[in-house]
Amino acid sequence: MLIFLIGFMGSGKSTAGRLLAGSLSYDFTDLDKLVEEREGMAITEIFARKGEDYFRESEAAVLKSLLDDDRMVIACGGGTPCFHDNMNKMKNAGVTVYLRVPPDVLARRLSGEKGVRPLIAGMKGARLKDHIRRLLAGREGWYRQSDIIFDAAGSGTGELISLLKPYLEQEGR
Ligand code: S3P
């Protein structure tokens, strides 16, 4: 079974993913990290030097390389489901989980950020909040196709595991 964690920047995909993988004795993988390893550059550098389209292609290629793996929790990037038919590929390969966090909470979490995420670099306050709302509104159509929509701001890993149980049992593990 592959478990894909999907959601906006700052929704806690990597943190939740690590906890979840630990509890299930699954491996954990962070898609952004794998793209950085493949390209030998940080995400910001890939965006700056090669552009977003190039990043999306690399991201899709790395995702594709994971689809035959097993017993793995994969923390996706915030845009992963929205490009290159990635959402369908993930839905066919495993269970998709949308970590839903309200835009105000995302804005609070992302406001202290120091240029790690190129899509919100240099933004803060009302401008950041506005940008998050607009980007999220454009992405929710993809995020909401997930098998599980999880209230990530108000619940913990135990609750997520309960929601995943039927999928794990179906796989016989
Ligand atoms: C992106 C989110 C980032 C990273 C890249 C683009 C996005 O991942 O993939 O900066 O399009 O939302 P996180 O969601 O892990 O920050």
mmCIF file with all atom_site columns, C-alpha atoms and ligand atoms in Angstrom:
data_model
loop_
_atom_site.group_PDB
_atom_site.id
_atom_site.type_symbol
_atom_site.label_atom_id
_atom_site.label_alt_id
_atom_site.label_comp_id
_atom_site.label_asym_id
_atom_site.label_entity_id
_atom_site.label_seq_id
_atom_site.pdbx_PDB_ins_code
_atom_site.Cartn_x
_atom_site.Cartn_y
_atom_site.Cartn_z
_atom_site.occupancy
_atom_site.B_iso_or_equiv
_atom_site.pdbx_formal_charge
_atom_site.auth_seq_id
_atom_site.auth_comp_id
_atom_site.auth_asym_id
_atom_site.auth_atom_id
_atom_site.pdbx_PDB_model_num
ATOM   1   C CA . MET A 1 1   ? 0.000   0.000  0.000   1.00 0.00 ? 1   MET A CA 1
ATOM   2   C CA . LEU A 1 2   ? 1.157   3.510  -0.842  1.00 0.00 ? 2   LEU A CA 1
ATOM   3   C CA . ILE A 1 3   ? -0.259  6.427  1.159   1.00 0.00 ? 3   ILE A CA 1
ATOM   4   C CA . PHE A 1 4   ? -0.035  9.848  -0.513  1.00 0.00 ? 4   PHE A CA 1
ATOM   5   C CA . LEU A 1 5   ? -0.338  12.918 1.705   1.00 0.00 ? 5   LEU A CA 1
ATOM   6   C CA . ILE A 1 6   ? -1.655  15.863 -0.233  1.00 0.00 ? 6   ILE A CA 1
ATOM   7   C CA . GLY A 1 7   ? -2.346  19.446 0.729   1.00 0.00 ? 7   GLY A CA 1
ATOM   8   C CA . PHE A 1 8   ? -1.236  23.039 0.648   1.00 0.00 ? 8   PHE A CA 1
ATOM   9   C CA . MET A 1 9   ? 2.213   24.248 1.712   1.00 0.00 ? 9   MET A CA 1
ATOM   10  C CA . GLY A 1 10  ? 2.284   24.323 5.500   1.00 0.00 ? 10  GLY A CA 1
ATOM   11  C CA . SER A 1 11  ? -0.438  21.709 5.956   1.00 0.00 ? 11  SER A CA 1
ATOM   12  C CA . GLY A 1 12  ? 2.013   19.441 7.784   1.00 0.00 ? 12  GLY A CA 1
ATOM   13  C CA . LYS A 1 13  ? 2.439   16.702 5.186   1.00 0.00 ? 13  LYS A CA 1
ATOM   14  C CA . SER A 1 14  ? 6.019   15.875 6.166   1.00 0.00 ? 14  SER A CA 1
ATOM   15  C CA . THR A 1 15  ? 5.410   15.956 9.912   1.00 0.00 ? 15  THR A CA 1
ATOM   16  C CA . ALA A 1 16  ? 2.212   13.899 9.699   1.00 0.00 ? 16  ALA A CA 1
ATOM   17  C CA . GLY A 1 17  ? 3.860   11.593 7.165   1.00 0.00 ? 17  GLY A CA 1
ATOM   18  C CA . ARG A 1 18  ? 6.759   10.764 9.440   1.00 0.00 ? 18  ARG A CA 1
ATOM   19  C CA . LEU A 1 19  ? 4.455   10.053 12.379  1.00 0.00 ? 19  LEU A CA 1
ATOM   20  C CA . LEU A 1 20  ? 2.115   7.972  10.264  1.00 0.00 ? 20  LEU A CA 1
ATOM   21  C CA . ALA A 1 21  ? 4.931   5.946  8.708   1.00 0.00 ? 21  ALA A CA 1
ATOM   22  C CA . GLY A 1 22  ? 6.390   5.316  12.167  1.00 0.00 ? 22  GLY A CA 1
ATOM   23  C CA . SER A 1 23  ? 3.056   4.070  13.514  1.00 0.00 ? 23  SER A CA 1
ATOM   24  C CA . LEU A 1 24  ? 2.425   1.757  10.563  1.00 0.00 ? 24  LEU A CA 1
ATOM   25  C CA . SER A 1 25  ? 6.065   0.633  10.219  1.00 0.00 ? 25  SER A CA 1
ATOM   26  C CA . TYR A 1 26  ? 6.069   1.983  6.675   1.00 0.00 ? 26  TYR A CA 1
ATOM   27  C CA . ASP A 1 27  ? 8.886   3.865  4.957   1.00 0.00 ? 27  ASP A CA 1
ATOM   28  C CA . PHE A 1 28  ? 8.565   7.628  4.641   1.00 0.00 ? 28  PHE A CA 1
ATOM   29  C CA . THR A 1 29  ? 9.459   9.661  1.575   1.00 0.00 ? 29  THR A CA 1
ATOM   30  C CA . ASP A 1 30  ? 9.321   13.388 0.916   1.00 0.00 ? 30  ASP A CA 1
ATOM   31  C CA . LEU A 1 31  ? 8.782   14.120 -2.783  1.00 0.00 ? 31  LEU A CA 1
ATOM   32  C CA . ASP A 1 32  ? 10.418  17.579 -2.624  1.00 0.00 ? 32  ASP A CA 1
ATOM   33  C CA . LYS A 1 33  ? 13.566  16.029 -1.133  1.00 0.00 ? 33  LYS A CA 1
ATOM   34  C CA . LEU A 1 34  ? 13.730  13.442 -3.904  1.00 0.00 ? 34  LEU A CA 1
ATOM   35  C CA . VAL A 1 35  ? 13.376  16.142 -6.559  1.00 0.00 ? 35  VAL A CA 1
ATOM   36  C CA . GLU A 1 36  ? 16.190  18.102 -4.893  1.00 0.00 ? 36  GLU A CA 1
ATOM   37  C CA . GLU A 1 37  ? 18.383  14.984 -4.895  1.00 0.00 ? 37  GLU A CA 1
ATOM   38  C CA . ARG A 1 38  ? 17.593  14.231 -8.536  1.00 0.00 ? 38  ARG A CA 1
ATOM   39  C CA . GLU A 1 39  ? 18.380  17.782 -9.626  1.00 0.00 ? 39  GLU A CA 1
ATOM   40  C CA . GLY A 1 40  ? 21.248  18.398 -7.211  1.00 0.00 ? 40  GLY A CA 1
ATOM   41  C CA . MET A 1 41  ? 19.676  21.738 -6.265  1.00 0.00 ? 41  MET A CA 1
ATOM   42  C CA . ALA A 1 42  ? 17.309  23.161 -3.681  1.00 0.00 ? 42  ALA A CA 1
ATOM   43  C CA . ILE A 1 43  ? 13.698  23.713 -4.800  1.00 0.00 ? 43  ILE A CA 1
ATOM   44  C CA . THR A 1 44  ? 14.144  27.512 -4.831  1.00 0.00 ? 44  THR A CA 1
ATOM   45  C CA . GLU A 1 45  ? 17.168  27.127 -7.044  1.00 0.00 ? 45  GLU A CA 1
ATOM   46  C CA . ILE A 1 46  ? 15.322  24.820 -9.470  1.00 0.00 ? 46  ILE A CA 1
ATOM   47  C CA . PHE A 1 47  ? 12.509  27.395 -9.766  1.00 0.00 ? 47  PHE A CA 1
ATOM   48  C CA . ALA A 1 48  ? 14.967  30.269 -10.215 1.00 0.00 ? 48  ALA A CA 1
ATOM   49  C CA . ARG A 1 49  ? 17.307  28.593 -12.685 1.00 0.00 ? 49  ARG A CA 1
ATOM   50  C CA . LYS A 1 50  ? 15.062  26.237 -14.644 1.00 0.00 ? 50  LYS A CA 1
ATOM   51  C CA . GLY A 1 51  ? 11.536  27.528 -14.023 1.00 0.00 ? 51  GLY A CA 1
ATOM   52  C CA . GLU A 1 52  ? 8.353   26.019 -12.653 1.00 0.00 ? 52  GLU A CA 1
ATOM   53  C CA . ASP A 1 53  ? 7.518   23.913 -15.736 1.00 0.00 ? 53  ASP A CA 1
ATOM   54  C CA . TYR A 1 54  ? 10.852  22.142 -15.434 1.00 0.00 ? 54  TYR A CA 1
ATOM   55  C CA . PHE A 1 55  ? 10.244  21.566 -11.725 1.00 0.00 ? 55  PHE A CA 1
ATOM   56  C CA . ARG A 1 56  ? 6.792   20.076 -12.462 1.00 0.00 ? 56  ARG A CA 1
ATOM   57  C CA . GLU A 1 57  ? 8.294   17.671 -14.984 1.00 0.00 ? 57  GLU A CA 1
ATOM   58  C CA . SER A 1 58  ? 10.931  16.525 -12.546 1.00 0.00 ? 58  SER A CA 1
ATOM   59  C CA . GLU A 1 59  ? 8.334   16.201 -9.788  1.00 0.00 ? 59  GLU A CA 1
ATOM   60  C CA . ALA A 1 60  ? 6.110   14.056 -12.049 1.00 0.00 ? 60  ALA A CA 1
ATOM   61  C CA . ALA A 1 61  ? 9.050   11.844 -13.037 1.00 0.00 ? 61  ALA A CA 1
ATOM   62  C CA . VAL A 1 62  ? 10.049  11.267 -9.416  1.00 0.00 ? 62  VAL A CA 1
ATOM   63  C CA . LEU A 1 63  ? 6.458   10.497 -8.466  1.00 0.00 ? 63  LEU A CA 1
ATOM   64  C CA . LYS A 1 64  ? 6.176   8.004  -11.325 1.00 0.00 ? 64  LYS A CA 1
ATOM   65  C CA . SER A 1 65  ? 9.314   6.222  -10.107 1.00 0.00 ? 65  SER A CA 1
ATOM   66  C CA . LEU A 1 66  ? 7.633   5.552  -6.746  1.00 0.00 ? 66  LEU A CA 1
ATOM   67  C CA . LEU A 1 67  ? 4.339   4.138  -7.978  1.00 0.00 ? 67  LEU A CA 1
ATOM   68  C CA . ASP A 1 68  ? 5.404   0.491  -7.837  1.00 0.00 ? 68  ASP A CA 1
ATOM   69  C CA . ASP A 1 69  ? 6.741   0.741  -4.293  1.00 0.00 ? 69  ASP A CA 1
ATOM   70  C CA . ASP A 1 70  ? 4.920   -0.620 -1.276  1.00 0.00 ? 70  ASP A CA 1
ATOM   71  C CA . ARG A 1 71  ? 4.441   0.144  2.425   1.00 0.00 ? 71  ARG A CA 1
ATOM   72  C CA . MET A 1 72  ? 5.384   3.759  1.989   1.00 0.00 ? 72  MET A CA 1
ATOM   73  C CA . VAL A 1 73  ? 3.981   7.109  3.094   1.00 0.00 ? 73  VAL A CA 1
ATOM   74  C CA . ILE A 1 74  ? 4.738   9.811  0.525   1.00 0.00 ? 74  ILE A CA 1
ATOM   75  C CA . ALA A 1 75  ? 4.527   13.508 1.443   1.00 0.00 ? 75  ALA A CA 1
ATOM   76  C CA . CYS A 1 76  ? 3.775   15.297 -1.836  1.00 0.00 ? 76  CYS A CA 1
ATOM   77  C CA . GLY A 1 77  ? 4.544   18.901 -2.675  1.00 0.00 ? 77  GLY A CA 1
ATOM   78  C CA . GLY A 1 78  ? 1.639   21.314 -2.480  1.00 0.00 ? 78  GLY A CA 1
ATOM   79  C CA . GLY A 1 79  ? 1.239   21.423 -6.256  1.00 0.00 ? 79  GLY A CA 1
ATOM   80  C CA . THR A 1 80  ? 1.872   17.744 -7.013  1.00 0.00 ? 80  THR A CA 1
ATOM   81  C CA . PRO A 1 81  ? -1.784  16.690 -7.565  1.00 0.00 ? 81  PRO A CA 1
ATOM   82  C CA . CYS A 1 82  ? -2.470  19.636 -9.882  1.00 0.00 ? 82  CYS A CA 1
ATOM   83  C CA . PHE A 1 83  ? -0.012  18.845 -12.680 1.00 0.00 ? 83  PHE A CA 1
ATOM   84  C CA . HIS A 1 84  ? 0.737   16.099 -15.238 1.00 0.00 ? 84  HIS A CA 1
ATOM   85  C CA . ASP A 1 85  ? -2.228  13.868 -14.333 1.00 0.00 ? 85  ASP A CA 1
ATOM   86  C CA . ASN A 1 86  ? -0.438  13.106 -11.044 1.00 0.00 ? 86  ASN A CA 1
ATOM   87  C CA . MET A 1 87  ? -3.682  12.906 -9.065  1.00 0.00 ? 87  MET A CA 1
ATOM   88  C CA . ASN A 1 88  ? -5.067  10.078 -11.201 1.00 0.00 ? 88  ASN A CA 1
ATOM   89  C CA . LYS A 1 89  ? -1.764  8.257  -11.035 1.00 0.00 ? 89  LYS A CA 1
ATOM   90  C CA . MET A 1 90  ? -1.736  8.487  -7.238  1.00 0.00 ? 90  MET A CA 1
ATOM   91  C CA . LYS A 1 91  ? -5.361  7.429  -6.923  1.00 0.00 ? 91  LYS A CA 1
ATOM   92  C CA . ASN A 1 92  ? -4.670  4.369  -9.063  1.00 0.00 ? 92  ASN A CA 1
ATOM   93  C CA . ALA A 1 93  ? -1.536  3.442  -7.116  1.00 0.00 ? 93  ALA A CA 1
ATOM   94  C CA . GLY A 1 94  ? -2.695  3.827  -3.510  1.00 0.00 ? 94  GLY A CA 1
ATOM   95  C CA . VAL A 1 95  ? -4.760  5.852  -1.066  1.00 0.00 ? 95  VAL A CA 1
ATOM   96  C CA . THR A 1 96  ? -4.746  9.641  -1.246  1.00 0.00 ? 96  THR A CA 1
ATOM   97  C CA . VAL A 1 97  ? -5.215  11.781 1.861   1.00 0.00 ? 97  VAL A CA 1
ATOM   98  C CA . TYR A 1 98  ? -5.926  15.512 1.751   1.00 0.00 ? 98  TYR A CA 1
ATOM   99  C CA . LEU A 1 99  ? -4.642  17.247 4.887   1.00 0.00 ? 99  LEU A CA 1
ATOM   100 C CA . ARG A 1 100 ? -7.142  20.090 5.000   1.00 0.00 ? 100 ARG A CA 1
ATOM   101 C CA . VAL A 1 101 ? -6.096  23.213 6.917   1.00 0.00 ? 101 VAL A CA 1
ATOM   102 C CA . PRO A 1 102 ? -8.022  26.527 6.855   1.00 0.00 ? 102 PRO A CA 1
ATOM   103 C CA . PRO A 1 103 ? -6.300  29.347 4.917   1.00 0.00 ? 103 PRO A CA 1
ATOM   104 C CA . ASP A 1 104 ? -5.926  31.539 8.017   1.00 0.00 ? 104 ASP A CA 1
ATOM   105 C CA . VAL A 1 105 ? -4.003  28.814 9.802   1.00 0.00 ? 105 VAL A CA 1
ATOM   106 C CA . LEU A 1 106 ? -1.843  28.235 6.723   1.00 0.00 ? 106 LEU A CA 1
ATOM   107 C CA . ALA A 1 107 ? -1.105  31.973 6.525   1.00 0.00 ? 107 ALA A CA 1
ATOM   108 C CA . ARG A 1 108 ? -0.038  32.015 10.169  1.00 0.00 ? 108 ARG A CA 1
ATOM   109 C CA . ARG A 1 109 ? 2.211   29.004 9.719   1.00 0.00 ? 109 ARG A CA 1
ATOM   110 C CA . LEU A 1 110 ? 3.794   30.277 6.515   1.00 0.00 ? 110 LEU A CA 1
ATOM   111 C CA . SER A 1 111 ? 4.273   33.903 7.506   1.00 0.00 ? 111 SER A CA 1
ATOM   112 C CA . GLY A 1 112 ? 7.597   33.364 9.285   1.00 0.00 ? 112 GLY A CA 1
ATOM   113 C CA . GLU A 1 113 ? 9.056   31.566 6.351   1.00 0.00 ? 113 GLU A CA 1
ATOM   114 C CA . LYS A 1 114 ? 12.452  32.561 4.950   1.00 0.00 ? 114 LYS A CA 1
ATOM   115 C CA . GLY A 1 115 ? 12.345  31.933 1.217   1.00 0.00 ? 115 GLY A CA 1
ATOM   116 C CA . VAL A 1 116 ? 12.187  28.126 1.288   1.00 0.00 ? 116 VAL A CA 1
ATOM   117 C CA . ARG A 1 117 ? 9.021   28.081 -0.826  1.00 0.00 ? 117 ARG A CA 1
ATOM   118 C CA . PRO A 1 118 ? 9.347   29.986 -4.097  1.00 0.00 ? 118 PRO A CA 1
ATOM   119 C CA . LEU A 1 119 ? 5.582   30.394 -4.656  1.00 0.00 ? 119 LEU A CA 1
ATOM   120 C CA . ILE A 1 120 ? 5.204   32.549 -1.538  1.00 0.00 ? 120 ILE A CA 1
ATOM   121 C CA . ALA A 1 121 ? 8.683   34.032 -1.324  1.00 0.00 ? 121 ALA A CA 1
ATOM   122 C CA . GLY A 1 122 ? 8.788   37.544 0.113   1.00 0.00 ? 122 GLY A CA 1
ATOM   123 C CA . MET A 1 123 ? 5.082   37.664 0.974   1.00 0.00 ? 123 MET A CA 1
ATOM   124 C CA . LYS A 1 124 ? 3.560   38.390 4.340   1.00 0.00 ? 124 LYS A CA 1
ATOM   125 C CA . GLY A 1 125 ? 0.506   39.843 6.065   1.00 0.00 ? 125 GLY A CA 1
ATOM   126 C CA . ALA A 1 126 ? -2.613  40.525 4.000   1.00 0.00 ? 126 ALA A CA 1
ATOM   127 C CA . ARG A 1 127 ? -0.841  39.880 0.705   1.00 0.00 ? 127 ARG A CA 1
ATOM   128 C CA . LEU A 1 128 ? 0.241   36.405 1.815   1.00 0.00 ? 128 LEU A CA 1
ATOM   129 C CA . LYS A 1 129 ? -3.245  35.598 3.107   1.00 0.00 ? 129 LYS A CA 1
ATOM   130 C CA . ASP A 1 130 ? -4.826  36.727 -0.128  1.00 0.00 ? 130 ASP A CA 1
ATOM   131 C CA . HIS A 1 131 ? -2.384  34.758 -2.220  1.00 0.00 ? 131 HIS A CA 1
ATOM   132 C CA . ILE A 1 132 ? -2.976  31.599 -0.171  1.00 0.00 ? 132 ILE A CA 1
ATOM   133 C CA . ARG A 1 133 ? -6.751  31.949 -0.518  1.00 0.00 ? 133 ARG A CA 1
ATOM   134 C CA . ARG A 1 134 ? -6.547  32.320 -4.284  1.00 0.00 ? 134 ARG A CA 1
ATOM   135 C CA . LEU A 1 135 ? -4.032  29.519 -4.811  1.00 0.00 ? 135 LEU A CA 1
ATOM   136 C CA . LEU A 1 136 ? -5.955  27.207 -2.497  1.00 0.00 ? 136 LEU A CA 1
ATOM   137 C CA . ALA A 1 137 ? -9.259  27.949 -4.235  1.00 0.00 ? 137 ALA A CA 1
ATOM   138 C CA . GLY A 1 138 ? -7.669  26.965 -7.521  1.00 0.00 ? 138 GLY A CA 1
ATOM   139 C CA . ARG A 1 139 ? -6.264  23.753 -6.082  1.00 0.00 ? 139 ARG A CA 1
ATOM   140 C CA . GLU A 1 140 ? -9.094  22.467 -3.919  1.00 0.00 ? 140 GLU A CA 1
ATOM   141 C CA . GLY A 1 141 ? -10.736 20.807 -6.936  1.00 0.00 ? 141 GLY A CA 1
ATOM   142 C CA . TRP A 1 142 ? -7.752  18.468 -7.113  1.00 0.00 ? 142 TRP A CA 1
ATOM   143 C CA . TYR A 1 143 ? -7.200  18.104 -3.388  1.00 0.00 ? 143 TYR A CA 1
ATOM   144 C CA . ARG A 1 144 ? -10.838 17.154 -2.842  1.00 0.00 ? 144 ARG A CA 1
ATOM   145 C CA . GLN A 1 145 ? -10.580 14.199 -5.187  1.00 0.00 ? 145 GLN A CA 1
ATOM   146 C CA . SER A 1 146 ? -8.606  12.477 -2.418  1.00 0.00 ? 146 SER A CA 1
ATOM   147 C CA . ASP A 1 147 ? -9.967  9.235  -0.959  1.00 0.00 ? 147 ASP A CA 1
ATOM   148 C CA . ILE A 1 148 ? -9.782  10.732 2.539   1.00 0.00 ? 148 ILE A CA 1
ATOM   149 C CA . ILE A 1 149 ? -10.281 14.381 3.467   1.00 0.00 ? 149 ILE A CA 1
ATOM   150 C CA . PHE A 1 150 ? -8.699  14.871 6.868   1.00 0.00 ? 150 PHE A CA 1
ATOM   151 C CA . ASP A 1 151 ? -9.156  17.825 9.199   1.00 0.00 ? 151 ASP A CA 1
ATOM   152 C CA . ALA A 1 152 ? -5.429  18.240 9.787   1.00 0.00 ? 152 ALA A CA 1
ATOM   153 C CA . ALA A 1 153 ? -5.708  21.373 11.932  1.00 0.00 ? 153 ALA A CA 1
ATOM   154 C CA . GLY A 1 154 ? -7.966  19.711 14.493  1.00 0.00 ? 154 GLY A CA 1
ATOM   155 C CA . SER A 1 155 ? -7.021  16.029 14.618  1.00 0.00 ? 155 SER A CA 1
ATOM   156 C CA . GLY A 1 156 ? -4.001  13.818 15.233  1.00 0.00 ? 156 GLY A CA 1
ATOM   157 C CA . THR A 1 157 ? -2.317  10.789 13.709  1.00 0.00 ? 157 THR A CA 1
ATOM   158 C CA . GLY A 1 158 ? -4.506  8.345  15.664  1.00 0.00 ? 158 GLY A CA 1
ATOM   159 C CA . GLU A 1 159 ? -7.604  9.689  13.955  1.00 0.00 ? 159 GLU A CA 1
ATOM   160 C CA . LEU A 1 160 ? -5.926  9.518  10.572  1.00 0.00 ? 160 LEU A CA 1
ATOM   161 C CA . ILE A 1 161 ? -4.978  5.885  11.165  1.00 0.00 ? 161 ILE A CA 1
ATOM   162 C CA . SER A 1 162 ? -8.628  5.086  12.004  1.00 0.00 ? 162 SER A CA 1
ATOM   163 C CA . LEU A 1 163 ? -9.714  6.605  8.702   1.00 0.00 ? 163 LEU A CA 1
ATOM   164 C CA . LEU A 1 164 ? -7.058  4.629  6.858   1.00 0.00 ? 164 LEU A CA 1
ATOM   165 C CA . LYS A 1 165 ? -7.990  1.290  8.452   1.00 0.00 ? 165 LYS A CA 1
ATOM   166 C CA . PRO A 1 166 ? -10.518 0.188  5.806   1.00 0.00 ? 166 PRO A CA 1
ATOM   167 C CA . TYR A 1 167 ? -7.945  0.832  3.079   1.00 0.00 ? 167 TYR A CA 1
ATOM   168 C CA . LEU A 1 168 ? -5.194  -1.011 4.941   1.00 0.00 ? 168 LEU A CA 1
ATOM   169 C CA . GLU A 1 169 ? -7.492  -3.974 5.681   1.00 0.00 ? 169 GLU A CA 1
ATOM   170 C CA . GLN A 1 170 ? -8.561  -4.119 2.068   1.00 0.00 ? 170 GLN A CA 1
ATOM   171 C CA . GLU A 1 171 ? -4.896  -4.566 1.208   1.00 0.00 ? 171 GLU A CA 1
ATOM   172 C CA . GLY A 1 172 ? -4.606  -7.299 3.798   1.00 0.00 ? 172 GLY A CA 1
ATOM   173 C CA . ARG A 1 173 ? -2.048  -5.588 5.974   1.00 0.00 ? 173 ARG A CA 1
HETATM 174 C C1 . S3P B 2 .   ? 4.847   23.856 -3.979  1.00 0.00 ? 1   S3P B C1 1
HETATM 175 C C2 . S3P B 2 .   ? 5.005   23.355 -2.726  1.00 0.00 ? 1   S3P B C2 1
HETATM 176 C C3 . S3P B 2 .   ? 6.299   22.941 -2.186  1.00 0.00 ? 1   S3P B C3 1
HETATM 177 C C4 . S3P B 2 .   ? 7.282   22.609 -3.320  1.00 0.00 ? 1   S3P B C4 1
HETATM 178 C C5 . S3P B 2 .   ? 7.342   23.719 -4.298  1.00 0.00 ? 1   S3P B C5 1
HETATM 179 C C6 . S3P B 2 .   ? 5.981   24.026 -4.930  1.00 0.00 ? 1   S3P B C6 1
HETATM 180 C C7 . S3P B 2 .   ? 3.484   24.231 -4.442  1.00 0.00 ? 1   S3P B C7 1
HETATM 181 O O1 . S3P B 2 .   ? 6.131   21.806 -1.354  1.00 0.00 ? 1   S3P B O1 1
HETATM 182 O O2 . S3P B 2 .   ? 6.906   21.418 -3.970  1.00 0.00 ? 1   S3P B O2 1
HETATM 183 O O3 . S3P B 2 .   ? 7.825   24.838 -3.626  1.00 0.00 ? 1   S3P B O3 1
HETATM 184 O O4 . S3P B 2 .   ? 3.275   24.309 -5.674  1.00 0.00 ? 1   S3P B O4 1
HETATM 185 O O5 . S3P B 2 .   ? 2.585   24.380 -3.594  1.00 0.00 ? 1   S3P B O5 1
HETATM 186 P P1 . S3P B 2 .   ? 5.498   21.875 0.147   1.00 0.00 ? 1   S3P B P1 1
HETATM 187 O O6 . S3P B 2 .   ? 4.025   21.779 0.002   1.00 0.00 ? 1   S3P B O6 1
HETATM 188 O O7 . S3P B 2 .   ? 6.086   20.675 0.795   1.00 0.00 ? 1   S3P B O7 1
HETATM 189 O O8 . S3P B 2 .   ? 5.955   23.160 0.722   1.00 0.00 ? 1   S3P B O8 1
#
